[in-house]
mmCIF file of C-alpha atoms and ligand atoms in Angstrom:
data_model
loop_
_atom_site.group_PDB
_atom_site.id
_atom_site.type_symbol
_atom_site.label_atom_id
_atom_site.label_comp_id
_atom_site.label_asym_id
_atom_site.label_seq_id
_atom_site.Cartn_x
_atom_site.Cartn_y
_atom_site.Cartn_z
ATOM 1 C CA UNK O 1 24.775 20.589 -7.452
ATOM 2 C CA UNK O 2 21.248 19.799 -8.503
ATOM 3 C CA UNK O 3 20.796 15.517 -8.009
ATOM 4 C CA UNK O 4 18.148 15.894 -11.292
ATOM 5 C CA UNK O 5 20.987 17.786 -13.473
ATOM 6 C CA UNK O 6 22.792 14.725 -12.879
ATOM 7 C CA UNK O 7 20.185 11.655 -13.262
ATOM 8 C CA UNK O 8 19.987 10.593 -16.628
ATOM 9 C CA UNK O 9 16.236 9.634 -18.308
ATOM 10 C CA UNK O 10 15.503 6.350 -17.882
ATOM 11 C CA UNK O 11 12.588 4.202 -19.209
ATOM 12 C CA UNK O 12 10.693 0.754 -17.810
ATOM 13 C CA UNK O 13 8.147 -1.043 -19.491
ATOM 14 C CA UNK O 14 5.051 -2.434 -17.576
ATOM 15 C CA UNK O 15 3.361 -5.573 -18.128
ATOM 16 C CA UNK O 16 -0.200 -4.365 -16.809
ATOM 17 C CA UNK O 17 -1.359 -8.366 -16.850
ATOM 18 C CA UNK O 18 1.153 -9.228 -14.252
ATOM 19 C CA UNK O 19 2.667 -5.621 -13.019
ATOM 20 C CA UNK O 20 5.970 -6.684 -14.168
ATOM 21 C CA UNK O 21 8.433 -3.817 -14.982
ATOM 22 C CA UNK O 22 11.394 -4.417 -16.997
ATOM 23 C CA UNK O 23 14.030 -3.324 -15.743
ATOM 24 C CA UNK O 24 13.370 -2.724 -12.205
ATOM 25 C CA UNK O 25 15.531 -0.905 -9.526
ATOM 26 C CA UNK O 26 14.598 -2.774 -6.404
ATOM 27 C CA UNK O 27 11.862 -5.743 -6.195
ATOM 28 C CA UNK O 28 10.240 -6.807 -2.704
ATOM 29 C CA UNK O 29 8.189 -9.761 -1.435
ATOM 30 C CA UNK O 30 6.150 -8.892 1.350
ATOM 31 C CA UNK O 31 4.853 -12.255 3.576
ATOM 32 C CA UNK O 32 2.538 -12.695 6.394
ATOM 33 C CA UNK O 33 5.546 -12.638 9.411
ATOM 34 C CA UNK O 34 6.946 -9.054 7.847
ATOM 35 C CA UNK O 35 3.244 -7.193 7.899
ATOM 36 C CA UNK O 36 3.197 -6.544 12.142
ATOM 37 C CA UNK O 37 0.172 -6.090 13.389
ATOM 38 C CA UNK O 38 -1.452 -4.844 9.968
ATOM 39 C CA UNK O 39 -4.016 -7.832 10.469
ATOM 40 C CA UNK O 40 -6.356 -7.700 13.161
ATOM 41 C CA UNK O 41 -7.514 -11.058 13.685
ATOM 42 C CA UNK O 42 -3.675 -12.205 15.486
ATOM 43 C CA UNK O 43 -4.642 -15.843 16.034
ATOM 44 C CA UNK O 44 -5.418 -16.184 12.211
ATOM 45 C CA UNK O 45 -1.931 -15.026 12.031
ATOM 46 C CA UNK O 46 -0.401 -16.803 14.373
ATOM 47 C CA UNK O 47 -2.566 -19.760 13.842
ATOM 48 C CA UNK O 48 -1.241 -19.467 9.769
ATOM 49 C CA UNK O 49 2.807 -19.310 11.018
ATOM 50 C CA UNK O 50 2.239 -22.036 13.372
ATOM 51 C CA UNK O 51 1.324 -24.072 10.338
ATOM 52 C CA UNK O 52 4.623 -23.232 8.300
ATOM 53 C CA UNK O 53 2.588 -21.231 6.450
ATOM 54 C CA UNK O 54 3.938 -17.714 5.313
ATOM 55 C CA UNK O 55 2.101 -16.698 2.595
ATOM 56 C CA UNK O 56 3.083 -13.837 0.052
ATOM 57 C CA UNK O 57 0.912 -11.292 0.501
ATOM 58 C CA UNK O 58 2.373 -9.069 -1.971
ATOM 59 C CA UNK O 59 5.052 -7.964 -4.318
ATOM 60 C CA UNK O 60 6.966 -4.950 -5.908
ATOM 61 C CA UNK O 61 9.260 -3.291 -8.649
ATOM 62 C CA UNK O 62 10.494 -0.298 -8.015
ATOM 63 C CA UNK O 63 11.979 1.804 -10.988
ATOM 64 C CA UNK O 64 14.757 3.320 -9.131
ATOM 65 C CA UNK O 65 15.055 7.216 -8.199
ATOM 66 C CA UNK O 66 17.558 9.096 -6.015
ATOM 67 C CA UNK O 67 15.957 9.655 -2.457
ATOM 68 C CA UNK O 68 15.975 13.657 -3.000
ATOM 69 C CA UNK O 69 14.162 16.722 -3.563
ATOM 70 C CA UNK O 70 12.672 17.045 -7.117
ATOM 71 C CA UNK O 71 12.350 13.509 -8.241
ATOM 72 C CA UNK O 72 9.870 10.781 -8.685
ATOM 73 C CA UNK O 73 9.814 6.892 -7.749
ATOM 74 C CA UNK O 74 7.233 4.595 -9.288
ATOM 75 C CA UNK O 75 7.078 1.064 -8.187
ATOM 76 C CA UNK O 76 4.330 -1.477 -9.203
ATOM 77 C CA UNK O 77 2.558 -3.531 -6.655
ATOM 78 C CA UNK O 78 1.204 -6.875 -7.095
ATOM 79 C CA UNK O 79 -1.295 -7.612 -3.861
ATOM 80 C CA UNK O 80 -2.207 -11.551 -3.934
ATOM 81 C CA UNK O 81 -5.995 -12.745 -3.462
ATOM 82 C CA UNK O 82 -6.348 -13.965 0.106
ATOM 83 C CA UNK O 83 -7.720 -13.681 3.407
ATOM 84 C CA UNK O 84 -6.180 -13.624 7.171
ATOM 85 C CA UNK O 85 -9.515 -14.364 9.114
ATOM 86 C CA UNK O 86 -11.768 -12.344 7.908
ATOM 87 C CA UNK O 87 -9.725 -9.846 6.134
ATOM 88 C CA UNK O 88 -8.786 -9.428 2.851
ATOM 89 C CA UNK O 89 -4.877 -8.918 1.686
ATOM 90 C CA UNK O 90 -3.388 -5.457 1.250
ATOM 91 C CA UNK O 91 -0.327 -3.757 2.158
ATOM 92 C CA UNK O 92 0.600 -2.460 5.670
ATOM 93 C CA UNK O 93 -0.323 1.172 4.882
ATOM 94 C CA UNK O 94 1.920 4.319 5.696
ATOM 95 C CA UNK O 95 1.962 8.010 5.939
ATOM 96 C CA UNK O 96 4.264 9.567 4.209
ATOM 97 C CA UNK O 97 7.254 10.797 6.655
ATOM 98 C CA UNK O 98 7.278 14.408 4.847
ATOM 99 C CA UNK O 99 3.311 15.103 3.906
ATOM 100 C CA UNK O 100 3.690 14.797 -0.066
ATOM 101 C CA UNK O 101 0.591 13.594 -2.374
ATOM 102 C CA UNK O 102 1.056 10.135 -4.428
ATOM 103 C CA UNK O 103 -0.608 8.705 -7.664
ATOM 104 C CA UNK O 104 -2.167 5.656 -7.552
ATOM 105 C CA UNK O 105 -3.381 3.770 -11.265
ATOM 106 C CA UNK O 106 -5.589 0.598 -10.831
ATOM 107 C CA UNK O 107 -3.187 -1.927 -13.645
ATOM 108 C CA UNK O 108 -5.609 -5.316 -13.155
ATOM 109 C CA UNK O 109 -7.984 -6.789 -10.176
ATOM 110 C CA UNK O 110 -10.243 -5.255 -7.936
ATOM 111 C CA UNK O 111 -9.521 -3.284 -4.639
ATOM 112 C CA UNK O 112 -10.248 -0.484 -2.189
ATOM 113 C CA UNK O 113 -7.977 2.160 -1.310
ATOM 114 C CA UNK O 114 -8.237 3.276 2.551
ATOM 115 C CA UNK O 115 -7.021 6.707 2.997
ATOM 116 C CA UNK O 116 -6.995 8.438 6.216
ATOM 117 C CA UNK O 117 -6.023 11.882 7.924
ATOM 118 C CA UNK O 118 -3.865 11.883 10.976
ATOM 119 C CA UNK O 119 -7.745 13.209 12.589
ATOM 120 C CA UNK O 120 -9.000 10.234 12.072
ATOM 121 C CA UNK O 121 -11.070 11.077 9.478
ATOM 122 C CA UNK O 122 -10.872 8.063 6.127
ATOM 123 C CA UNK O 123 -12.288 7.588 3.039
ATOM 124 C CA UNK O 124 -12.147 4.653 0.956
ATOM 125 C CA UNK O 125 -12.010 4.826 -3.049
ATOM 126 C CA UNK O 126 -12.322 1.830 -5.513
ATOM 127 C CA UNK O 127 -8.959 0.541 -7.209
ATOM 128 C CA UNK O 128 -9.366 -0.961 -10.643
ATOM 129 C CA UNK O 129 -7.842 -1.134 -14.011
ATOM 130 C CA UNK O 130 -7.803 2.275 -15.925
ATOM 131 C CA UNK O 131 -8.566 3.831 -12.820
ATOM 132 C CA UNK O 132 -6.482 6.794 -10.640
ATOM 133 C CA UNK O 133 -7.012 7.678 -7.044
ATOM 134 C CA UNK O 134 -5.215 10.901 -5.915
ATOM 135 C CA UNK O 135 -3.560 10.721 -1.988
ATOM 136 C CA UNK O 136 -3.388 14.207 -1.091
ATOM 137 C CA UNK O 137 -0.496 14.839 1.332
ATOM 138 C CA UNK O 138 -1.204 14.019 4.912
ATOM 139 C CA UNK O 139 -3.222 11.383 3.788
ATOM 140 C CA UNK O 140 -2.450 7.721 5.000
ATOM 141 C CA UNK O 141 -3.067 5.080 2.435
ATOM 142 C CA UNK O 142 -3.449 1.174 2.018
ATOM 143 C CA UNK O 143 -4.504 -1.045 -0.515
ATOM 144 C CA UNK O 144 -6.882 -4.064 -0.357
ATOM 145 C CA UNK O 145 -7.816 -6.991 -2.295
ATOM 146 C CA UNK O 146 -11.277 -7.142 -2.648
ATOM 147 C CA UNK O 147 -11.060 -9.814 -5.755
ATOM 148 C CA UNK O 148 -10.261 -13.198 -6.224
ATOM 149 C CA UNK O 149 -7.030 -12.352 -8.621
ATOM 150 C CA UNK O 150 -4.309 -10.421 -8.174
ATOM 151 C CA UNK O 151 -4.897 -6.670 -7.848
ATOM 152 C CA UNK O 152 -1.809 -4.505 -9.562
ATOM 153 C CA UNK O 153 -0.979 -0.990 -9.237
ATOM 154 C CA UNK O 154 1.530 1.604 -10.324
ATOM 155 C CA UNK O 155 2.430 4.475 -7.502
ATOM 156 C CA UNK O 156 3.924 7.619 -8.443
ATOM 157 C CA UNK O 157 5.501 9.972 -5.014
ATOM 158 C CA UNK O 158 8.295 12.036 -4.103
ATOM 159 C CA UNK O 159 11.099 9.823 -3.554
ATOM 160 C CA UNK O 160 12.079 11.903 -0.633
ATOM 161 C CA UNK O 161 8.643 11.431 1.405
ATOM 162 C CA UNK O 162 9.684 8.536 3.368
ATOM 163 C CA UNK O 163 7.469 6.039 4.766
ATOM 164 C CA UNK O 164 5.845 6.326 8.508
ATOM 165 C CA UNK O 165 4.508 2.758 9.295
ATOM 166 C CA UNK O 166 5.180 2.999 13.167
ATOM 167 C CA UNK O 167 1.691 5.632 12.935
ATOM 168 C CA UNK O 168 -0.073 2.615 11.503
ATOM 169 C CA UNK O 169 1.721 -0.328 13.577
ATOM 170 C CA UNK O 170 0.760 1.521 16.779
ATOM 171 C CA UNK O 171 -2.867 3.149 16.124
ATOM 172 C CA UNK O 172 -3.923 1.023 12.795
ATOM 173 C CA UNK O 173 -6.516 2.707 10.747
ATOM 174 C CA UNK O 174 -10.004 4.122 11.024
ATOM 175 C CA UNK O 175 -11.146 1.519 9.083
ATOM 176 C CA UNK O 176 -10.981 -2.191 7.594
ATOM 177 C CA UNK O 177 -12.039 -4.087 4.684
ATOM 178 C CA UNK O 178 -14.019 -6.900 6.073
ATOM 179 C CA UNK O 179 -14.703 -9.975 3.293
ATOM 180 C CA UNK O 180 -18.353 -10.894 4.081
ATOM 181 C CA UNK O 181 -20.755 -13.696 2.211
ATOM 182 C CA UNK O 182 -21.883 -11.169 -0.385
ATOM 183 C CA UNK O 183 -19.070 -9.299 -0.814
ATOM 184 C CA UNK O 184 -16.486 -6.795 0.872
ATOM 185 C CA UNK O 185 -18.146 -4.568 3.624
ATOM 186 C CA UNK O 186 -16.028 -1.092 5.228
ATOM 187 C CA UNK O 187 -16.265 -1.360 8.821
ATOM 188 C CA UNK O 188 -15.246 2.020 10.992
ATOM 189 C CA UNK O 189 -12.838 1.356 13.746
ATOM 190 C CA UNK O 190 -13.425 4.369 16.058
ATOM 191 C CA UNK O 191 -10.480 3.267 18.318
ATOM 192 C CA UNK O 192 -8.209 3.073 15.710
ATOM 193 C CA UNK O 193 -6.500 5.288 13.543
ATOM 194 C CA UNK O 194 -7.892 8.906 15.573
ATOM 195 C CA UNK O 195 -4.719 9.662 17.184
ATOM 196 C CA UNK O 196 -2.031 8.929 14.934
ATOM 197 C CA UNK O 197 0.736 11.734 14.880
ATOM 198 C CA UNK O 198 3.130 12.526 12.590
ATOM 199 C CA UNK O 199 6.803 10.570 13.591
HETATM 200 C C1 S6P B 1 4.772 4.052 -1.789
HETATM 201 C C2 S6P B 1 3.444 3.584 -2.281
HETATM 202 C C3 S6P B 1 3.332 2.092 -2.615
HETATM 203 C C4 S6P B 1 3.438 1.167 -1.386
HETATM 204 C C5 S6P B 1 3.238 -0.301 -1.740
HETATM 205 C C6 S6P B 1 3.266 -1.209 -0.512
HETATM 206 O O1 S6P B 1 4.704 5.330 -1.255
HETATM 207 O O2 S6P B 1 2.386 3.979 -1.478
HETATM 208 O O3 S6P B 1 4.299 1.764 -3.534
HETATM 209 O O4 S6P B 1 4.670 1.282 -0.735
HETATM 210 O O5 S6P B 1 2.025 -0.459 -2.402
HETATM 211 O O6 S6P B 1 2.529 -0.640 0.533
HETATM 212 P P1 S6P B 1 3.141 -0.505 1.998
HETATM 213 O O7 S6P B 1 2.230 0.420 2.730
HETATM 214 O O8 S6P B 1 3.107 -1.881 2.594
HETATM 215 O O9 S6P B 1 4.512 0.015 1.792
HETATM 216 ZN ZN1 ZN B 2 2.795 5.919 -0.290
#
């Protein structure tokens, strides 16, 4: 039988100050020790847990959606201003396992989106409020924190596309967002990110 013929409508509200959604499915805090090898600068990371510090580096509510063929999950995402060495906070970044597109809409703060194809090729688009960025399928994505207060999305993709972090864990991406004196500045990483295949 058809999984949406069964799934009644459901409805969440979003609090677009603090990306709060009431009710939520499933809600996840994300620290430092849980993001691999997302950050590149490992003795600011290691130098951070050998402190006792394991910051929160960001949060989510999922509304909750059967993990099959025709339906939707949307989850907010709270990422937390910060920096680990010279990098800014954002989320580990993923492919999705079965090439699918997502929505992305900027809720509050400021951030860049890093999207890149499995040929290495990225491009980078501006997060904020009011704003959508399209992830075509085949398209990694992460999200950084370019501001100085918290910068909250809503996502919108296939609940059955699955999430391929071991791509990103192993080859990292073509680029990162680098927080410099006047600002963030988009550094290419040649090495990175060019041969990522699909898992
Ligand atoms: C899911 C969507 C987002 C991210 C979330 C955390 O497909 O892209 O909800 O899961 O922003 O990012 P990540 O890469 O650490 O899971
Ligand atoms: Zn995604």
């Amino acid at each position: 039988m058809n999984p949406a013929e069964l799934t009644s409508p459901s409805a969440s509200t979003l609090d677009f100050a603090t990306g709060d959604m009431v009710p939520f499915g499933r809600a996840v805090t994300r620290r430092l020790s849980e993001m691999g090898r997302a950050f590149a600068n490992a003795e600011a990371v290691a130098s951070l847990l050998g402190q006792g510090q394991d910051p929160v580096i960001y949060r989510s509510f999922a509304h909750g959606a059967p993990e099959q063929a025709g339906h939707l999950a949307h989850l907010t995402t709270i990422v937390l201003p910060g920096v680990v060495g010279d990098e800014y906070y954002m989320t580990r970044g993923h492919y999705h396992l079965k090439d699918s597109a997502e929505v992305y809409l900027g809720m509050a703060g400021t951030g860049l989106m890093v999207m890149q194809a499995r040929d290495g090729r990225f491009q980078v688009e501006e997060l904020v409020k009011n704003k959508t960025v399209y992830v075509p399928p085949g398209w990694a994505h992460r999200t950084v924190n370019t501001g100085s207060q918290e910068l909250i999305f809503l996502a919108v993709y296939f609940s059955d596309a699955g999430h391929d972090y071991r791509s990103i864990e192993e080859h990292g991406f073509a680029a990162r967002v680098l927080a410099r004196s006047n600002g963030p500045e988009v550094v290419p990483v040649p090495e990175e990110g060019a041969s990522c295949t699909a898992t």
